Amino acid sequence: MTNTLIIGAGPAGLAMAGQLIHHNQKAGRKPQSQPQFTVLEASEYVGYAWRNHYDRLHLHTVKEHSALPHLPYPADYPTYVSRLQLVEYMEQYAKHFNINPLFNQPVQRIRRTTDSKWEVQTPTDTFLADNVVVSTGYNRIPNQPELPGIRDFRGVIWHSHDYRNGAPFRDENVLVVGMGNTGAELALDLLEHGARPTISVRGPVSIVRRNMFGKPTQPTAIFLNKFPNWFYDFVAGLSQRLSVGDLTQYGLGKPKHPPSYLIREEGKIPVIDLGTLDEIKAGNIAVAPGIERINARTVTFTDGSERPFDAIVLATGYRPGLQPMLGEILSAKILNDRGYPKSLWFDEPDLKGLYFLGFSTPLTGIIRSLNINSGKIAKKIERG
């Protein structure tokens, strides 16, 4: 029996553990009197997902607003922290706070017991707790759509989950399906490795420059977030028009709403541009509309055009994959139609003690959001 179970030892789970420890230290409690928590991790490492992302990945947010709670990044880290630096930092974080997850414990089911506890089952163990913080992340399960004719294609098909760098695709025509942050960056990486990338885009793409006028965009977004939504939307829309403009002529369309509105109301994350847009404008990265059908060696698009490709990379995103873990009854109460939790916690008596961290994607920064929300959850757990 433990007071709190934290599921996942990525950034969200570590942030939650760090907050609980800090809250108890701040209250002056001795270690032996601190409320217990246990971290369950499905893999053998902290930060497992970040160990397996593509090579060139860096945080899109500045390090000053992207550290986990109560432990800044090392001073020699760059403004935009790399994938491997973040992994190293998470290892340091776990050591600093003496966080020792139970590894190889993938959670299969969470259920409410008759005595108002939470029972968490893994393949080898069953855990009971007063509180459960689900911190498995919003991008846990690769989304692999069954595109028309995809089984007929004779070339290589990878999901972005399997992509490390563009070296295997040198001198090849590669179709990147989807222009979210991953699709935009993989197209740029393919180009830099000598491939000929094309991005398939179904609808208008909301794009935000990572830097504007030589300065990072994130601090400005944080500042604007303090104002009413209408003002934030007005400034964000104006900034987008000035820095990005109308991209219809490049096949990227023109969003109806500013990026702040799309995140808040529709949960759509803008593309944080690292240079892909300039390469599209220069004609080095091609843009195609949605896919009508995939053929043996070509792809037919919705505008009737047909182009040859040697490989396809599915940058079609991820899903949180919480339904199997929660079961039908809990899922119906907790998850929205996209499969994401509707809130950090719920006030219904039969859901008391169940929390969700790391499933929001604000323009002001995901890890910054972990900082804020893990603090809220820690206070809620402390109040009981």
Coordinates of C-alpha atoms in Angstrom, one line a residue:
M1 CA 0.0 0.0 0.0
T2 CA 1.3 3.4 -1.0
N3 CA -0.1 6.9 -0.6
T4 CA 0.5 7.9 -4.3
L5 CA 1.3 6.0 -7.4
I6 CA 2.9 7.9 -10.3
I7 CA 2.6 6.1 -13.6
G8 CA 5.4 6.9 -16.0
A9 CA 9.0 8.1 -15.5
G10 CA 9.2 10.6 -18.3
P11 CA 9.2 14.4 -17.8
A12 CA 5.7 14.4 -16.4
G13 CA 6.2 11.6 -13.9
L14 CA 9.6 13.0 -12.7
A15 CA 8.1 16.4 -12.4
M16 CA 5.3 15.0 -10.2
A17 CA 7.8 13.1 -8.0
G18 CA 10.0 16.1 -7.7
Q19 CA 7.0 18.3 -6.6
L20 CA 5.9 15.8 -3.9
I21 CA 9.4 15.7 -2.5
H22 CA 9.8 19.5 -2.6
H23 CA 6.4 20.0 -0.9
N24 CA 7.4 17.8 2.0
Q25 CA 10.8 19.3 2.4
K26 CA 9.3 22.8 2.4
A27 CA 6.9 21.7 5.1
G28 CA 9.8 20.6 7.2
R29 CA 8.8 16.9 7.4
K30 CA 11.5 14.4 8.1
P31 CA 12.0 11.8 5.3
Q32 CA 10.5 8.9 7.3
S33 CA 7.3 11.0 7.8
Q34 CA 6.9 12.0 4.2
P35 CA 3.9 10.6 2.4
Q36 CA 5.0 7.6 0.3
F37 CA 4.9 7.6 -3.5
T38 CA 5.9 5.0 -6.0
V39 CA 6.8 5.6 -9.6
L40 CA 6.0 2.8 -12.1
E41 CA 7.8 2.8 -15.4
A42 CA 7.0 0.5 -18.3
S43 CA 10.6 0.4 -19.6
E44 CA 14.0 0.0 -18.1
Y45 CA 14.9 3.7 -18.1
V46 CA 13.7 7.2 -17.1
G47 CA 12.8 9.3 -20.1
Y48 CA 12.4 6.2 -22.4
A49 CA 10.5 8.0 -25.2
W50 CA 13.1 10.7 -25.5
R51 CA 15.8 8.1 -25.9
N52 CA 14.1 6.9 -29.0
H53 CA 13.1 10.1 -30.8
Y54 CA 14.8 11.2 -34.0
D55 CA 18.4 12.4 -33.7
R56 CA 18.1 16.1 -34.4
L57 CA 15.2 16.8 -32.0
H58 CA 15.6 19.7 -29.7
L59 CA 13.1 21.4 -27.4
H60 CA 11.2 24.1 -29.1
T61 CA 11.0 26.1 -25.9
V62 CA 13.9 27.9 -24.1
K63 CA 15.7 26.2 -21.3
E64 CA 14.7 28.9 -18.8
H65 CA 11.1 27.8 -19.1
S66 CA 11.7 24.1 -19.8
A67 CA 13.3 22.7 -16.7
L68 CA 11.5 20.3 -14.4
P69 CA 10.4 21.7 -11.0
H70 CA 13.1 23.0 -8.6
L71 CA 16.2 22.0 -10.6
P72 CA 17.4 24.3 -13.4
Y73 CA 19.4 22.9 -16.4
P74 CA 23.2 23.0 -16.2
A75 CA 24.5 26.5 -17.1
D76 CA 26.4 25.2 -20.2
Y77 CA 23.2 23.8 -21.9
P78 CA 22.2 25.8 -25.0
T79 CA 19.0 27.9 -25.3
Y80 CA 17.2 25.0 -27.0
V81 CA 18.1 21.7 -25.2
S82 CA 18.8 18.7 -27.4
R83 CA 17.2 15.3 -27.1
L84 CA 20.3 13.7 -25.5
Q85 CA 20.8 16.6 -23.1
L86 CA 17.3 16.3 -21.9
V87 CA 17.8 12.5 -21.3
E88 CA 21.0 13.3 -19.3
Y89 CA 19.1 16.0 -17.4
M90 CA 16.3 13.6 -16.5
E91 CA 18.8 11.1 -15.2
Q92 CA 20.4 13.9 -13.1
Y93 CA 16.9 14.9 -11.9
A94 CA 16.1 11.4 -10.7
K95 CA 19.4 11.2 -8.9
H96 CA 19.1 14.6 -7.3
F97 CA 15.7 13.9 -5.8
N98 CA 16.5 10.2 -5.1
I99 CA 13.6 9.1 -7.3
N100 CA 13.9 5.3 -7.9
P101 CA 11.2 4.1 -10.2
L102 CA 10.1 0.4 -10.4
F103 CA 11.1 -0.5 -13.9
N104 CA 9.5 -2.9 -16.3
Q105 CA 6.1 -2.3 -14.8
P106 CA 3.7 -1.5 -17.7
V107 CA 0.3 -0.7 -16.3
Q108 CA -2.5 -2.8 -17.7
R109 CA -5.5 -1.6 -15.7
I110 CA -6.6 1.0 -13.2
R111 CA -9.8 0.4 -11.2
R112 CA -11.6 1.7 -8.2
T113 CA -12.0 -0.8 -5.3
T114 CA -15.0 -1.1 -3.0
D115 CA -13.1 0.6 -0.2
S116 CA -12.4 3.7 -2.3
K117 CA -8.8 2.9 -3.1
W118 CA -7.1 2.7 -6.5
E119 CA -5.9 -0.7 -7.7
V120 CA -3.2 -0.6 -10.4
Q121 CA -2.3 -3.8 -12.1
T122 CA 0.9 -4.6 -14.0
P123 CA 1.9 -8.0 -15.5
T124 CA 3.6 -9.0 -12.3
D125 CA 2.2 -7.0 -9.5
T126 CA -0.9 -5.3 -8.1
F127 CA -0.6 -1.9 -6.3
L128 CA -3.1 -0.1 -4.0
A129 CA -3.0 3.6 -3.5
D130 CA -5.0 6.6 -2.3
N131 CA -3.9 8.6 -5.3
V132 CA -2.9 7.7 -8.8
V133 CA -1.2 10.3 -11.1
V134 CA -1.3 9.1 -14.7
S135 CA 1.8 10.6 -16.4
T136 CA 2.2 8.4 -19.5
G137 CA 2.2 11.3 -21.9
Y138 CA 0.0 12.6 -24.8
N139 CA 2.2 10.9 -27.5
R140 CA 2.6 7.3 -26.2
I141 CA 1.1 5.2 -29.0
P142 CA 2.0 5.8 -32.7
N143 CA -1.0 6.6 -34.8
Q144 CA -0.7 4.6 -38.0
P145 CA -3.7 5.3 -40.3
E146 CA -4.7 2.7 -42.9
L147 CA -4.4 4.9 -45.9
P148 CA -6.0 3.6 -49.2
G149 CA -3.7 1.3 -51.0
I150 CA -0.9 1.5 -48.4
R151 CA -0.4 -2.2 -48.5
D152 CA 0.3 -2.0 -52.3
F153 CA 3.3 0.2 -51.9
R154 CA 6.7 -1.4 -52.8
G155 CA 9.0 1.0 -51.1
V156 CA 9.9 1.7 -47.5
I157 CA 7.1 2.8 -45.1
W158 CA 8.1 4.1 -41.7
H159 CA 6.2 5.8 -38.9
S160 CA 8.1 8.8 -37.5
H161 CA 8.5 6.7 -34.4
D162 CA 11.0 4.5 -36.3
Y163 CA 12.8 7.5 -37.9
R164 CA 16.2 8.5 -36.6
N165 CA 17.7 10.5 -39.5
G166 CA 17.5 11.0 -43.2
A167 CA 20.8 9.2 -44.1
P168 CA 19.0 6.0 -45.4
F169 CA 17.0 8.1 -47.9
R170 CA 19.8 10.0 -49.7
D171 CA 18.9 10.7 -53.4
E172 CA 15.4 9.3 -52.9
N173 CA 11.9 10.8 -53.3
V174 CA 10.3 10.7 -49.8
L175 CA 6.7 11.5 -49.0
V176 CA 6.2 12.8 -45.5
V177 CA 2.5 12.4 -44.5
G178 CA 1.4 15.2 -42.2
M179 CA 2.8 18.6 -41.4
G180 CA 2.8 18.8 -37.6
N181 CA 5.9 19.7 -35.8
T182 CA 7.4 16.3 -36.5
G183 CA 6.5 16.2 -40.2
A184 CA 7.9 19.7 -40.7
E185 CA 11.2 18.8 -39.0
L186 CA 11.6 15.4 -40.7
A187 CA 11.2 17.0 -44.1
L188 CA 13.9 19.5 -43.2
D189 CA 16.1 16.6 -41.9
L190 CA 15.5 14.6 -45.1
L191 CA 16.5 17.6 -47.2
E192 CA 19.7 18.1 -45.2
H193 CA 20.6 14.4 -45.8
G194 CA 20.3 14.7 -49.6
A195 CA 16.7 13.3 -50.0
R196 CA 13.9 15.0 -52.1
P197 CA 11.1 15.4 -49.6
T198 CA 7.4 16.2 -50.3
I199 CA 4.9 16.9 -47.5
S200 CA 1.3 15.8 -47.9
V201 CA -0.9 18.4 -46.2
R202 CA -4.7 17.9 -46.0
G203 CA -5.7 21.4 -44.6
P204 CA -4.4 24.8 -43.6
V205 CA -1.3 24.7 -41.4
S206 CA -0.9 27.0 -38.5
I207 CA 2.8 28.0 -38.3
V208 CA 4.7 30.0 -35.7
R209 CA 8.3 31.0 -36.0
R210 CA 10.5 29.7 -33.1
N211 CA 12.3 33.0 -33.1
M212 CA 11.1 36.4 -34.2
F213 CA 13.4 39.4 -34.7
G214 CA 16.2 37.3 -33.3
K215 CA 14.4 36.5 -30.0
P216 CA 12.6 33.3 -28.9
T217 CA 8.8 33.4 -29.3
Q218 CA 8.0 31.5 -26.1
P219 CA 8.6 34.3 -23.6
T220 CA 6.3 36.5 -25.6
A221 CA 3.6 33.8 -25.5
I222 CA 4.0 33.5 -21.8
F223 CA 3.5 37.2 -21.4
L224 CA 0.5 37.3 -23.6
N225 CA -1.1 34.4 -21.8
K226 CA -1.7 36.8 -18.9
F227 CA -4.2 38.9 -21.0
P228 CA -7.8 38.1 -21.9
N229 CA -8.2 35.5 -24.7
W230 CA -9.4 38.1 -27.2
F231 CA -6.3 40.2 -26.8
Y232 CA -4.0 37.2 -26.9
D233 CA -5.7 36.0 -30.1
F234 CA -5.5 39.4 -31.7
V235 CA -1.7 39.8 -31.0
A236 CA -1.0 36.1 -31.9
G237 CA -2.9 36.5 -35.2
L238 CA -1.1 39.8 -36.1
S239 CA 2.3 38.3 -35.3
Q240 CA 1.5 35.3 -37.5
R241 CA 0.5 37.5 -40.4
L242 CA 3.6 39.6 -40.1
S243 CA 6.1 36.7 -39.7
V244 CA 4.5 34.0 -41.7
G245 CA 1.9 35.5 -44.0
D246 CA -0.7 33.8 -46.2
L247 CA 0.8 30.5 -47.4
T248 CA -2.0 29.5 -49.8
Q249 CA 0.3 29.8 -52.8
Y250 CA 2.6 27.3 -51.3
G251 CA -0.1 24.7 -50.7
L252 CA -0.3 25.3 -46.9
G253 CA -3.5 27.3 -46.8
K254 CA -4.6 30.0 -44.4
P255 CA -5.9 29.1 -41.0
K256 CA -9.2 30.7 -40.0
H257 CA -8.0 31.3 -36.4
P258 CA -4.8 32.4 -34.7
P259 CA -2.6 29.7 -33.1
S260 CA -3.6 30.6 -29.5
Y261 CA -7.3 30.0 -30.4
L262 CA -6.6 26.7 -32.2
I263 CA -4.8 25.4 -29.2
R264 CA -7.3 26.6 -26.6
E265 CA -10.5 25.7 -28.5
E266 CA -9.5 22.8 -30.8
G267 CA -6.4 21.3 -29.2
K268 CA -4.4 21.8 -32.4
I269 CA -0.7 22.5 -31.9
P270 CA 0.9 25.0 -34.3
V271 CA 4.1 24.1 -36.2
I272 CA 7.0 25.7 -34.5
D273 CA 9.1 26.5 -37.6
L274 CA 12.8 25.8 -37.6
G275 CA 13.5 26.5 -41.2
T276 CA 11.1 24.2 -43.1
L277 CA 9.0 27.2 -44.3
D278 CA 11.9 28.9 -46.0
E279 CA 12.9 25.7 -47.8
I280 CA 9.3 25.3 -49.0
K281 CA 9.3 28.9 -50.3
A282 CA 12.6 28.2 -52.0
G283 CA 11.2 25.1 -53.7
N284 CA 13.5 22.7 -52.0
I285 CA 10.7 21.0 -50.1
A286 CA 7.6 20.2 -52.1
V287 CA 4.0 20.3 -50.8
A288 CA 1.2 18.1 -52.0
P289 CA -2.5 17.9 -51.0
G290 CA -4.1 15.0 -49.2
I291 CA -3.7 11.4 -50.4
E292 CA -6.3 9.9 -52.6
R293 CA -4.5 6.5 -53.0
I294 CA -1.1 4.9 -52.6
N295 CA 0.0 2.8 -55.5
A296 CA 3.0 0.4 -56.0
R297 CA 5.5 3.1 -56.8
T298 CA 3.5 6.3 -56.9
V299 CA 0.9 8.3 -54.8
T300 CA -2.2 9.8 -56.2
F301 CA -3.3 13.0 -54.5
T302 CA -6.7 14.6 -54.1
D303 CA -6.1 17.1 -56.8
G304 CA -5.7 14.3 -59.3
S305 CA -1.9 14.5 -59.6
E306 CA 0.3 11.4 -59.3
R307 CA 4.0 11.5 -58.2
P308 CA 6.6 8.8 -57.8
F309 CA 8.1 8.0 -54.3
D310 CA 10.7 5.6 -53.0
A311 CA 9.7 5.9 -49.4
I312 CA 6.9 7.1 -47.2
V313 CA 7.3 8.5 -43.6
L314 CA 4.1 8.7 -41.6
A315 CA 4.3 11.8 -39.5
T316 CA 0.7 11.1 -38.4
G317 CA 1.2 11.7 -34.7
Y318 CA 0.5 9.7 -31.6
R319 CA -2.3 8.9 -29.2
P320 CA -2.3 8.7 -25.4
G321 CA -3.7 5.2 -25.5
L322 CA -5.5 5.5 -22.1
Q323 CA -8.6 3.6 -22.9
P324 CA -7.2 0.1 -22.3
M325 CA -5.7 1.2 -19.0
L326 CA -8.8 2.9 -17.7
G327 CA -11.5 0.5 -19.1
E328 CA -14.8 1.5 -20.7
I329 CA -16.5 3.0 -17.6
L330 CA -13.7 5.2 -16.5
S331 CA -12.8 6.2 -20.1
A332 CA -16.4 7.4 -20.7
K333 CA -16.2 9.7 -17.6
I334 CA -12.7 11.0 -18.1
L335 CA -11.7 11.2 -21.7
N336 CA -12.8 13.5 -24.5
D337 CA -13.6 12.4 -28.0
R338 CA -9.9 12.6 -28.9
G339 CA -8.9 10.2 -26.1
Y340 CA -7.4 12.9 -23.8
P341 CA -8.3 13.6 -20.2
K342 CA -10.8 16.4 -19.8
S343 CA -9.1 17.8 -16.7
L344 CA -6.2 17.4 -14.2
W345 CA -8.6 15.8 -11.8
F346 CA -12.4 15.3 -11.3
D347 CA -14.6 16.2 -8.3
E348 CA -16.9 13.2 -8.5
P349 CA -16.5 11.0 -5.4
D350 CA -15.9 7.9 -7.4
L351 CA -13.0 9.6 -9.2
K352 CA -11.3 11.2 -6.1
G353 CA -7.6 10.7 -6.1
L354 CA -7.2 10.1 -9.8
Y355 CA -5.0 12.7 -11.6
F356 CA -3.7 13.3 -15.1
L357 CA -0.5 15.1 -15.9
G358 CA 1.2 15.9 -19.2
F359 CA -1.7 15.8 -21.5
S360 CA -2.0 19.5 -22.3
T361 CA 0.0 21.2 -25.1
P362 CA -0.1 25.0 -24.5
L363 CA 1.7 27.5 -26.7
T364 CA 3.5 28.6 -23.7
G365 CA 5.4 25.3 -23.4
I366 CA 4.7 21.7 -22.5
I367 CA 7.4 21.3 -19.8
R368 CA 6.5 24.7 -18.4
S369 CA 2.9 23.4 -18.1
L370 CA 4.2 20.3 -16.3
N371 CA 5.8 22.6 -13.8
I372 CA 2.6 24.5 -13.1
N373 CA 0.2 21.5 -13.2
S374 CA 2.3 19.2 -11.1
G375 CA 2.4 21.9 -8.4
K376 CA -1.4 22.1 -8.5
I377 CA -1.7 18.3 -8.2
A378 CA 0.8 18.2 -5.3
K379 CA -1.2 20.8 -3.4
K380 CA -4.4 18.9 -4.1
I381 CA -2.9 15.6 -2.8
E382 CA -1.6 17.4 0.3
R383 CA -5.1 18.7 1.1
G384 CA -6.6 15.3 0.7

